[in-house]
Short mmCIF file of N, CA and C in Angstrom, two decimals:
data_model
loop_
_atom_site.label_atom_id
_atom_site.label_comp_id
_atom_site.label_asym_id
_atom_site.label_seq_id
_atom_site.Cartn_x
_atom_site.Cartn_y
_atom_site.Cartn_z
N MET A 16 17.92 -6.26 -2.18
CA MET A 16 17.00 -6.51 -1.06
C MET A 16 15.56 -6.65 -1.69
N SER A 17 14.63 -7.42 -1.10
CA SER A 17 13.36 -7.58 -1.51
C SER A 17 12.41 -7.91 -0.44
N LEU A 18 11.22 -7.39 -0.56
CA LEU A 18 10.18 -7.69 0.49
C LEU A 18 9.74 -9.10 0.38
N ARG A 19 9.48 -9.72 1.64
CA ARG A 19 9.04 -11.18 1.55
C ARG A 19 7.57 -11.04 2.09
N PRO A 20 6.82 -12.08 1.61
CA PRO A 20 5.45 -12.05 2.02
C PRO A 20 5.48 -12.71 3.59
N ILE A 21 4.59 -12.06 4.36
CA ILE A 21 4.45 -12.59 5.74
C ILE A 21 3.38 -13.53 5.93
N VAL A 22 3.54 -14.71 6.44
CA VAL A 22 2.42 -15.70 6.57
C VAL A 22 1.59 -15.31 7.93
N THR A 23 0.33 -15.59 7.80
CA THR A 23 -0.53 -15.31 8.87
C THR A 23 -0.62 -16.60 9.87
N CYS A 24 -1.41 -16.32 10.97
CA CYS A 24 -1.53 -17.32 12.03
C CYS A 24 -2.32 -18.45 11.53
N LEU A 25 -2.89 -18.46 10.34
CA LEU A 25 -3.67 -19.48 9.72
C LEU A 25 -2.68 -20.57 9.15
N ASP A 26 -1.47 -20.22 8.86
CA ASP A 26 -0.52 -21.01 8.15
C ASP A 26 0.20 -22.02 9.31
N PRO A 27 0.04 -23.26 9.01
CA PRO A 27 0.61 -24.14 10.08
C PRO A 27 2.17 -24.12 10.31
N ILE A 28 2.86 -23.62 9.36
CA ILE A 28 4.32 -23.50 9.47
C ILE A 28 4.64 -22.73 10.78
N LEU A 29 3.80 -21.80 11.04
CA LEU A 29 4.05 -20.90 12.27
C LEU A 29 4.03 -21.69 13.67
N ARG A 30 3.65 -22.99 13.58
CA ARG A 30 3.60 -23.94 14.73
C ARG A 30 4.72 -24.81 14.75
N GLU A 31 5.66 -24.73 13.71
CA GLU A 31 6.79 -25.43 13.76
C GLU A 31 7.95 -24.89 14.53
N LYS A 32 8.81 -25.80 15.06
CA LYS A 32 9.95 -25.44 15.66
C LYS A 32 11.02 -25.07 14.60
N SER A 33 11.70 -24.00 14.72
CA SER A 33 12.70 -23.57 13.78
C SER A 33 14.07 -24.25 14.00
N ALA A 34 14.75 -24.67 12.98
CA ALA A 34 15.95 -25.25 13.00
C ALA A 34 17.02 -24.26 13.14
N PRO A 35 18.29 -24.62 13.89
CA PRO A 35 19.37 -23.75 14.01
C PRO A 35 19.96 -23.31 12.60
N VAL A 36 20.46 -22.19 12.70
CA VAL A 36 21.21 -21.73 11.38
C VAL A 36 22.56 -22.41 11.47
N GLU A 37 23.00 -23.04 10.42
CA GLU A 37 24.23 -23.68 10.40
C GLU A 37 25.43 -22.79 9.98
N HIS A 38 25.21 -21.79 9.10
CA HIS A 38 26.38 -21.00 8.56
C HIS A 38 25.90 -19.68 8.50
N VAL A 39 26.87 -18.76 8.81
CA VAL A 39 26.74 -17.29 8.61
C VAL A 39 27.51 -17.01 7.32
N ASP A 40 26.75 -16.64 6.29
CA ASP A 40 27.40 -16.47 5.05
C ASP A 40 26.64 -15.33 4.11
N SER A 41 27.06 -15.17 3.07
CA SER A 41 26.39 -14.02 2.27
C SER A 41 24.90 -14.39 1.93
N ASP A 42 24.59 -15.61 1.80
CA ASP A 42 23.07 -15.97 1.69
C ASP A 42 22.26 -15.61 2.91
N LEU A 43 22.82 -15.82 3.98
CA LEU A 43 22.08 -15.43 5.29
C LEU A 43 22.12 -13.91 5.41
N ASP A 44 23.25 -13.25 5.11
CA ASP A 44 23.19 -11.79 4.96
C ASP A 44 22.13 -11.24 4.07
N LYS A 45 21.91 -11.83 2.95
CA LYS A 45 20.75 -11.34 2.09
C LYS A 45 19.51 -11.49 2.73
N LEU A 46 19.20 -12.70 3.32
CA LEU A 46 17.99 -12.96 4.00
C LEU A 46 17.77 -12.00 5.00
N ILE A 47 18.82 -11.68 5.89
CA ILE A 47 18.78 -10.66 6.91
C ILE A 47 18.27 -9.30 6.47
N GLU A 48 18.91 -8.87 5.25
CA GLU A 48 18.51 -7.63 4.57
C GLU A 48 17.10 -7.62 4.23
N ASP A 49 16.68 -8.76 3.61
CA ASP A 49 15.21 -8.88 3.10
C ASP A 49 14.36 -8.83 4.37
N MET A 50 14.67 -9.44 5.50
CA MET A 50 13.89 -9.48 6.69
C MET A 50 13.67 -8.09 7.32
N LEU A 51 14.89 -7.29 7.30
CA LEU A 51 14.70 -5.99 7.81
C LEU A 51 14.00 -5.15 6.93
N GLU A 52 14.08 -5.23 5.74
CA GLU A 52 13.26 -4.45 4.65
C GLU A 52 11.76 -4.75 4.85
N THR A 53 11.45 -6.09 4.97
CA THR A 53 10.14 -6.53 5.19
C THR A 53 9.50 -6.08 6.55
N MET A 54 10.32 -6.07 7.57
CA MET A 54 9.84 -5.65 8.97
C MET A 54 9.56 -4.10 8.84
N TYR A 55 10.48 -3.34 8.32
CA TYR A 55 10.27 -1.88 8.28
C TYR A 55 9.20 -1.45 7.38
N ASP A 56 8.88 -2.34 6.31
CA ASP A 56 7.81 -1.90 5.41
C ASP A 56 6.51 -2.21 5.94
N ALA A 57 6.28 -3.26 6.93
CA ALA A 57 5.09 -3.83 7.36
C ALA A 57 4.18 -2.75 7.98
N PRO A 58 4.47 -1.85 8.92
CA PRO A 58 5.76 -1.70 9.64
C PRO A 58 5.54 -2.51 11.05
N GLY A 59 6.76 -3.01 11.37
CA GLY A 59 6.83 -3.73 12.61
C GLY A 59 8.09 -3.43 13.44
N ILE A 60 8.22 -4.04 14.58
CA ILE A 60 9.45 -3.97 15.37
C ILE A 60 10.13 -5.20 15.51
N GLY A 61 9.55 -6.27 14.97
CA GLY A 61 10.29 -7.54 14.99
C GLY A 61 9.81 -8.44 13.99
N LEU A 62 10.62 -9.46 13.55
CA LEU A 62 10.25 -10.40 12.60
C LEU A 62 11.14 -11.57 12.68
N ALA A 63 10.51 -12.72 12.79
CA ALA A 63 11.20 -13.98 12.89
C ALA A 63 11.12 -14.71 11.51
N ALA A 64 12.26 -15.38 11.19
CA ALA A 64 12.28 -15.98 9.79
C ALA A 64 11.13 -16.84 9.39
N ILE A 65 10.63 -17.52 10.45
CA ILE A 65 9.53 -18.44 10.25
C ILE A 65 8.25 -17.66 9.71
N GLN A 66 8.22 -16.40 10.04
CA GLN A 66 6.99 -15.57 9.67
C GLN A 66 7.11 -15.19 8.12
N ILE A 67 8.16 -15.47 7.54
CA ILE A 67 8.23 -15.47 5.98
C ILE A 67 8.39 -16.86 5.43
N GLY A 68 7.91 -17.80 6.18
CA GLY A 68 7.96 -19.27 5.68
C GLY A 68 9.21 -20.01 5.89
N LEU A 69 10.36 -19.37 6.50
CA LEU A 69 11.58 -20.12 6.78
C LEU A 69 11.79 -20.53 8.10
N PRO A 70 11.54 -21.83 8.50
CA PRO A 70 11.74 -22.20 9.77
C PRO A 70 13.20 -22.41 10.26
N ARG A 71 13.94 -21.16 10.38
CA ARG A 71 15.25 -21.12 10.80
C ARG A 71 15.38 -20.13 12.03
N GLN A 72 16.29 -20.47 13.02
CA GLN A 72 16.41 -19.60 14.19
C GLN A 72 17.11 -18.21 13.84
N LEU A 73 16.27 -17.42 13.41
CA LEU A 73 16.86 -16.08 13.00
C LEU A 73 15.80 -15.09 13.25
N LEU A 74 16.03 -13.85 13.86
CA LEU A 74 15.09 -12.83 14.12
C LEU A 74 15.82 -11.42 13.92
N VAL A 75 15.03 -10.56 13.60
CA VAL A 75 15.33 -9.16 13.39
C VAL A 75 14.45 -8.33 14.33
N ALA A 76 14.86 -7.23 14.86
CA ALA A 76 14.21 -6.40 15.77
C ALA A 76 14.72 -5.01 15.75
N ASP A 77 13.83 -4.01 15.82
CA ASP A 77 14.24 -2.58 15.97
C ASP A 77 13.11 -1.96 16.71
N ILE A 78 13.33 -1.49 17.85
CA ILE A 78 12.34 -0.68 18.58
C ILE A 78 12.59 0.74 18.64
N SER A 79 13.44 1.19 17.88
CA SER A 79 13.63 2.60 17.75
C SER A 79 12.35 3.25 17.13
N ASP A 80 11.97 4.41 17.64
CA ASP A 80 10.75 5.10 17.20
C ASP A 80 11.05 6.22 16.25
N ASP A 81 12.33 6.29 15.81
CA ASP A 81 12.63 7.20 14.79
C ASP A 81 13.04 6.60 13.52
N ASP A 82 12.25 6.79 12.41
CA ASP A 82 12.57 6.11 11.16
C ASP A 82 13.92 6.58 10.39
N THR A 83 14.36 7.70 10.87
CA THR A 83 15.55 8.25 10.29
C THR A 83 16.80 7.62 10.90
N VAL A 84 16.72 7.25 12.13
CA VAL A 84 17.88 6.48 12.97
C VAL A 84 17.44 5.19 13.39
N ARG A 85 17.80 4.17 12.58
CA ARG A 85 17.37 2.87 12.87
C ARG A 85 18.47 2.17 13.69
N SER A 86 18.00 1.23 14.55
CA SER A 86 18.97 0.45 15.36
C SER A 86 18.55 -0.96 15.38
N PRO A 87 18.76 -1.69 14.27
CA PRO A 87 18.39 -3.19 14.11
C PRO A 87 19.25 -4.05 14.95
N HIS A 88 18.47 -4.98 15.47
CA HIS A 88 19.18 -6.10 16.22
C HIS A 88 19.00 -7.29 15.20
N VAL A 89 20.06 -8.12 15.08
CA VAL A 89 20.00 -9.38 14.40
C VAL A 89 20.50 -10.45 15.19
N LEU A 90 19.55 -11.43 15.50
CA LEU A 90 19.89 -12.53 16.49
C LEU A 90 19.78 -13.89 15.70
N ILE A 91 20.86 -14.55 15.60
CA ILE A 91 20.93 -15.88 14.97
C ILE A 91 20.99 -16.97 16.14
N ASN A 92 20.09 -18.02 16.07
CA ASN A 92 20.14 -18.97 17.05
C ASN A 92 19.96 -18.53 18.50
N PRO A 93 19.06 -17.58 18.73
CA PRO A 93 18.86 -16.87 20.00
C PRO A 93 18.38 -17.91 21.05
N LYS A 94 18.83 -17.68 22.31
CA LYS A 94 18.37 -18.41 23.46
C LYS A 94 18.10 -17.55 24.66
N VAL A 95 17.02 -17.57 25.18
CA VAL A 95 16.67 -16.83 26.47
C VAL A 95 17.40 -17.59 27.61
N VAL A 96 18.39 -16.90 28.27
CA VAL A 96 19.15 -17.64 29.30
C VAL A 96 18.93 -17.22 30.71
N TRP A 97 18.12 -16.14 30.76
CA TRP A 97 17.69 -15.61 31.99
C TRP A 97 16.42 -14.70 31.90
N THR A 98 15.51 -14.76 32.87
CA THR A 98 14.46 -13.88 32.83
C THR A 98 14.27 -13.30 34.26
N SER A 99 13.83 -12.01 34.32
CA SER A 99 13.49 -11.45 35.57
C SER A 99 12.30 -12.09 36.32
N ASP A 100 12.19 -11.84 37.64
CA ASP A 100 10.86 -12.26 38.22
C ASP A 100 9.90 -11.15 38.09
N GLU A 101 10.36 -10.00 37.94
CA GLU A 101 9.50 -8.87 37.71
C GLU A 101 8.77 -9.08 36.33
N ARG A 102 7.47 -8.61 36.27
CA ARG A 102 6.69 -8.86 35.06
C ARG A 102 6.35 -7.60 34.46
N ASN A 103 6.03 -7.53 33.21
CA ASN A 103 5.48 -6.35 32.52
C ASN A 103 4.30 -6.89 31.65
N ILE A 104 3.44 -6.00 31.41
CA ILE A 104 2.26 -6.20 30.57
C ILE A 104 2.41 -5.30 29.30
N TYR A 105 2.45 -5.66 28.18
CA TYR A 105 2.32 -4.88 26.94
C TYR A 105 1.19 -5.31 26.05
N ASN A 106 0.69 -4.30 25.38
CA ASN A 106 -0.35 -4.53 24.43
C ASN A 106 0.34 -4.96 23.14
N GLU A 107 0.43 -6.39 22.85
CA GLU A 107 1.24 -6.78 21.81
C GLU A 107 0.36 -7.07 20.64
N GLY A 108 1.11 -6.90 19.38
CA GLY A 108 0.56 -7.28 18.08
C GLY A 108 1.55 -8.07 17.45
N CYS A 109 1.29 -8.59 16.21
CA CYS A 109 2.05 -9.44 15.51
C CYS A 109 1.71 -9.20 14.01
N LEU A 110 2.91 -9.23 13.22
CA LEU A 110 2.67 -9.03 11.77
C LEU A 110 1.96 -10.32 11.25
N SER A 111 2.01 -11.51 11.86
CA SER A 111 1.25 -12.68 11.44
C SER A 111 -0.16 -12.78 11.93
N VAL A 112 -0.54 -11.82 12.81
CA VAL A 112 -1.77 -11.81 13.35
C VAL A 112 -2.28 -10.33 13.02
N PRO A 113 -2.48 -9.90 11.74
CA PRO A 113 -2.63 -8.47 11.47
C PRO A 113 -3.81 -7.80 12.02
N GLU A 114 -3.63 -6.60 12.55
CA GLU A 114 -4.56 -5.72 13.13
C GLU A 114 -5.21 -6.20 14.35
N HIS A 115 -4.62 -7.14 15.19
CA HIS A 115 -5.09 -7.55 16.41
C HIS A 115 -4.07 -7.46 17.52
N TYR A 116 -4.55 -6.94 18.65
CA TYR A 116 -3.65 -6.59 19.64
C TYR A 116 -4.36 -7.10 21.02
N ALA A 117 -3.43 -7.48 21.95
CA ALA A 117 -3.83 -8.02 23.31
C ALA A 117 -2.74 -7.77 24.29
N GLU A 118 -3.26 -7.69 25.52
CA GLU A 118 -2.28 -7.55 26.63
C GLU A 118 -1.69 -8.89 26.97
N VAL A 119 -0.26 -9.08 26.96
CA VAL A 119 0.28 -10.20 27.28
C VAL A 119 1.36 -9.84 28.40
N GLU A 120 1.38 -10.67 29.38
CA GLU A 120 2.41 -10.54 30.54
C GLU A 120 3.57 -11.40 30.27
N ARG A 121 4.73 -10.85 30.36
CA ARG A 121 6.03 -11.52 30.20
C ARG A 121 6.99 -10.99 31.14
N PRO A 122 8.16 -11.59 31.45
CA PRO A 122 9.16 -11.14 32.23
C PRO A 122 9.59 -9.71 31.75
N ALA A 123 9.86 -8.73 32.66
CA ALA A 123 10.24 -7.42 32.32
C ALA A 123 11.59 -7.32 31.66
N ALA A 124 12.50 -8.26 32.11
CA ALA A 124 13.80 -8.27 31.56
C ALA A 124 14.31 -9.64 31.22
N CYS A 125 15.25 -9.74 30.25
CA CYS A 125 15.84 -11.00 29.98
C CYS A 125 17.32 -10.90 29.44
N LYS A 126 18.02 -11.99 29.43
CA LYS A 126 19.24 -12.05 28.82
C LYS A 126 19.22 -13.03 27.73
N VAL A 127 19.58 -12.70 26.53
CA VAL A 127 19.63 -13.54 25.43
C VAL A 127 20.93 -13.88 24.86
N THR A 128 21.38 -15.03 24.64
CA THR A 128 22.55 -15.41 23.97
C THR A 128 22.29 -15.72 22.47
N PHE A 129 23.22 -15.41 21.57
CA PHE A 129 22.95 -15.53 20.10
C PHE A 129 24.21 -15.41 19.38
N ILE A 130 24.19 -15.74 18.12
CA ILE A 130 25.25 -15.54 17.17
C ILE A 130 24.91 -14.22 16.33
N ASN A 131 25.89 -13.28 16.32
CA ASN A 131 25.71 -12.11 15.55
C ASN A 131 25.93 -12.19 14.09
N ARG A 132 25.76 -11.17 13.38
CA ARG A 132 26.00 -11.23 11.92
C ARG A 132 27.34 -11.54 11.51
N ASP A 133 28.27 -11.23 12.43
CA ASP A 133 29.71 -11.73 12.08
C ASP A 133 30.01 -13.08 12.39
N GLY A 134 29.03 -13.89 12.84
CA GLY A 134 29.37 -15.29 13.21
C GLY A 134 29.98 -15.43 14.67
N LYS A 135 29.90 -14.44 15.39
CA LYS A 135 30.51 -14.46 16.72
C LYS A 135 29.35 -14.60 17.76
N GLU A 136 29.69 -15.32 18.93
CA GLU A 136 28.91 -15.47 20.08
C GLU A 136 28.73 -14.14 20.64
N ASP A 137 27.38 -13.85 21.10
CA ASP A 137 27.15 -12.54 21.52
C ASP A 137 26.00 -12.66 22.60
N SER A 138 25.62 -11.63 23.39
CA SER A 138 24.46 -11.69 24.22
C SER A 138 23.92 -10.23 24.40
N ILE A 139 22.74 -10.15 24.78
CA ILE A 139 22.09 -8.82 25.04
C ILE A 139 21.21 -9.00 26.32
N ASP A 140 21.45 -7.91 27.15
CA ASP A 140 20.48 -7.83 28.26
C ASP A 140 19.50 -6.75 27.91
N ALA A 141 18.22 -7.28 27.93
CA ALA A 141 17.12 -6.44 27.49
C ALA A 141 16.17 -6.17 28.50
N ASP A 142 15.50 -5.03 28.63
CA ASP A 142 14.31 -4.70 29.40
C ASP A 142 13.29 -3.98 28.67
N GLY A 143 12.25 -3.79 29.34
CA GLY A 143 10.96 -3.02 28.70
C GLY A 143 10.69 -3.58 27.41
N LEU A 144 10.32 -2.74 26.53
CA LEU A 144 9.83 -3.15 25.20
C LEU A 144 10.80 -4.11 24.49
N LEU A 145 12.01 -3.80 24.45
CA LEU A 145 13.04 -4.74 23.77
C LEU A 145 12.97 -6.13 24.42
N ALA A 146 12.84 -6.24 25.70
CA ALA A 146 12.72 -7.56 26.33
C ALA A 146 11.54 -8.28 25.85
N THR A 147 10.37 -7.56 25.78
CA THR A 147 9.15 -8.18 25.30
C THR A 147 9.23 -8.50 23.79
N CYS A 148 9.77 -7.61 23.03
CA CYS A 148 9.90 -7.91 21.59
C CYS A 148 10.76 -9.18 21.33
N LEU A 149 11.89 -9.31 22.01
CA LEU A 149 12.83 -10.54 21.83
C LEU A 149 12.16 -11.78 22.21
N GLN A 150 11.39 -11.74 23.38
CA GLN A 150 10.68 -12.96 23.89
C GLN A 150 9.57 -13.29 22.88
N HIS A 151 8.85 -12.33 22.34
CA HIS A 151 7.83 -12.57 21.34
C HIS A 151 8.41 -13.21 20.16
N GLU A 152 9.52 -12.71 19.56
CA GLU A 152 10.11 -13.21 18.33
C GLU A 152 10.74 -14.67 18.72
N ILE A 153 11.33 -14.92 19.77
CA ILE A 153 11.87 -16.17 20.10
C ILE A 153 10.79 -17.20 20.31
N ASP A 154 9.72 -16.73 20.86
CA ASP A 154 8.53 -17.66 20.95
C ASP A 154 8.20 -18.10 19.39
N HIS A 155 8.17 -17.32 18.39
CA HIS A 155 7.83 -17.68 17.04
C HIS A 155 8.88 -18.86 16.68
N LEU A 156 10.00 -18.75 17.09
CA LEU A 156 10.97 -19.73 16.70
C LEU A 156 10.68 -21.00 17.30
N ASN A 157 9.89 -21.05 18.35
CA ASN A 157 9.45 -22.28 19.12
C ASN A 157 8.00 -22.77 18.70
N GLY A 158 7.43 -22.00 17.73
CA GLY A 158 6.08 -22.39 17.28
C GLY A 158 4.98 -21.76 18.20
N VAL A 159 5.32 -20.74 18.89
CA VAL A 159 4.34 -20.15 19.87
C VAL A 159 4.02 -18.68 19.37
N LEU A 160 2.71 -18.39 19.43
CA LEU A 160 2.21 -16.99 18.92
C LEU A 160 1.74 -16.31 20.10
N PHE A 161 1.71 -14.95 20.07
CA PHE A 161 1.19 -14.21 21.30
C PHE A 161 -0.19 -14.50 21.65
N ILE A 162 -1.05 -14.96 20.66
CA ILE A 162 -2.34 -15.28 20.99
C ILE A 162 -2.48 -16.54 21.80
N ASP A 163 -1.39 -17.30 22.01
CA ASP A 163 -1.39 -18.60 22.76
C ASP A 163 -1.34 -18.17 24.25
N TYR A 164 -1.13 -16.97 24.58
CA TYR A 164 -1.19 -16.52 26.03
C TYR A 164 -2.60 -16.12 26.36
N LEU A 165 -3.46 -15.94 25.35
CA LEU A 165 -4.88 -15.45 25.59
C LEU A 165 -5.73 -16.70 26.00
N SER A 166 -6.93 -16.37 26.40
CA SER A 166 -8.02 -17.49 26.70
C SER A 166 -8.25 -18.01 25.26
N LYS A 167 -8.78 -19.30 25.46
CA LYS A 167 -9.19 -20.14 24.12
C LYS A 167 -10.29 -19.23 23.31
N LEU A 168 -11.17 -18.67 24.14
CA LEU A 168 -12.33 -18.03 23.51
C LEU A 168 -11.74 -16.82 22.60
N LYS A 169 -10.97 -15.94 23.37
CA LYS A 169 -10.31 -14.85 22.66
C LYS A 169 -9.53 -15.22 21.39
N ARG A 170 -8.61 -16.27 21.67
CA ARG A 170 -7.70 -16.79 20.72
C ARG A 170 -8.61 -17.19 19.38
N ASP A 171 -9.56 -17.97 19.67
CA ASP A 171 -10.48 -18.54 18.63
C ASP A 171 -11.06 -17.32 17.81
N MET A 172 -11.60 -16.32 18.58
CA MET A 172 -12.27 -15.17 17.96
C MET A 172 -11.21 -14.55 17.03
N ILE A 173 -10.00 -14.25 17.52
CA ILE A 173 -9.03 -13.52 16.62
C ILE A 173 -8.78 -14.38 15.42
N ILE A 174 -8.52 -15.65 15.68
CA ILE A 174 -8.24 -16.61 14.30
C ILE A 174 -9.46 -16.46 13.41
N ARG A 175 -10.60 -16.49 13.90
CA ARG A 175 -11.76 -16.31 12.95
C ARG A 175 -11.94 -15.09 12.26
N LYS A 176 -11.47 -14.00 12.89
CA LYS A 176 -11.50 -12.66 12.31
C LYS A 176 -10.24 -12.56 11.16
N VAL A 177 -9.17 -13.25 11.50
CA VAL A 177 -8.09 -13.21 10.44
C VAL A 177 -8.45 -14.09 9.33
N ALA A 178 -9.10 -15.18 9.59
CA ALA A 178 -9.61 -16.07 8.34
C ALA A 178 -10.68 -15.31 7.51
N LYS A 179 -11.52 -14.57 8.22
CA LYS A 179 -12.59 -13.88 7.43
C LYS A 179 -11.77 -12.63 6.65
N ALA A 180 -10.96 -11.94 7.17
CA ALA A 180 -10.14 -10.91 6.52
C ALA A 180 -9.44 -11.43 5.26
N ASN A 181 -8.87 -12.69 5.54
CA ASN A 181 -8.11 -13.36 4.34
C ASN A 181 -9.14 -13.71 3.25
N ARG A 182 -10.27 -14.28 3.73
CA ARG A 182 -11.32 -14.63 2.64
C ARG A 182 -11.72 -13.19 1.94
N ASP A 183 -12.03 -12.23 2.68
CA ASP A 183 -12.56 -10.88 2.08
C ASP A 183 -11.48 -10.47 1.15
N THR A 184 -10.16 -10.50 1.46
CA THR A 184 -9.06 -10.09 0.61
C THR A 184 -8.93 -10.82 -0.62
N GLU A 185 -9.17 -12.25 -0.57
CA GLU A 185 -9.22 -13.07 -1.73
C GLU A 185 -10.30 -12.73 -2.63
N MET A 186 -11.42 -12.24 -2.18
CA MET A 186 -12.53 -12.12 -3.13
C MET A 186 -12.44 -10.74 -3.78
N VAL A 187 -11.52 -9.84 -3.42
CA VAL A 187 -11.37 -8.51 -4.08
C VAL A 187 -10.59 -8.75 -5.30
#
């Protein structure tokens, strides 16, 4: 396993639509392990492959709040097939938009179909934080960031701050 660098919202790759995963094999399993290690190290609760520069329909998530008991979800080629009419607002953050958070409204519950690590079709009914996390990560696979749900003024301000932080980091 190895940590992978996470790209920021300044990288145009995050605006690309991810391609479906064609094969579930040992190479994909290694990538999944790398993504989980990267997500836990960041630390975060979700990571899409495109956030490490690989535009493939793959995400990992773990909303457990106990570092000793992890409950990772691995979704390959995920698709949201149902969302509730009820809405939730969460203060979202993103590993690709470091140190910035904003309230985003999304459906409170959703059903997602996907391929699991064994290559089998599967689905998950999610609500609360897990529903928000899965929708957030699936947005990444479609070239959408949580800041796209914000006003242009707030989005542009966040992008400028991320760019400044990157410049400051490069100067050190």
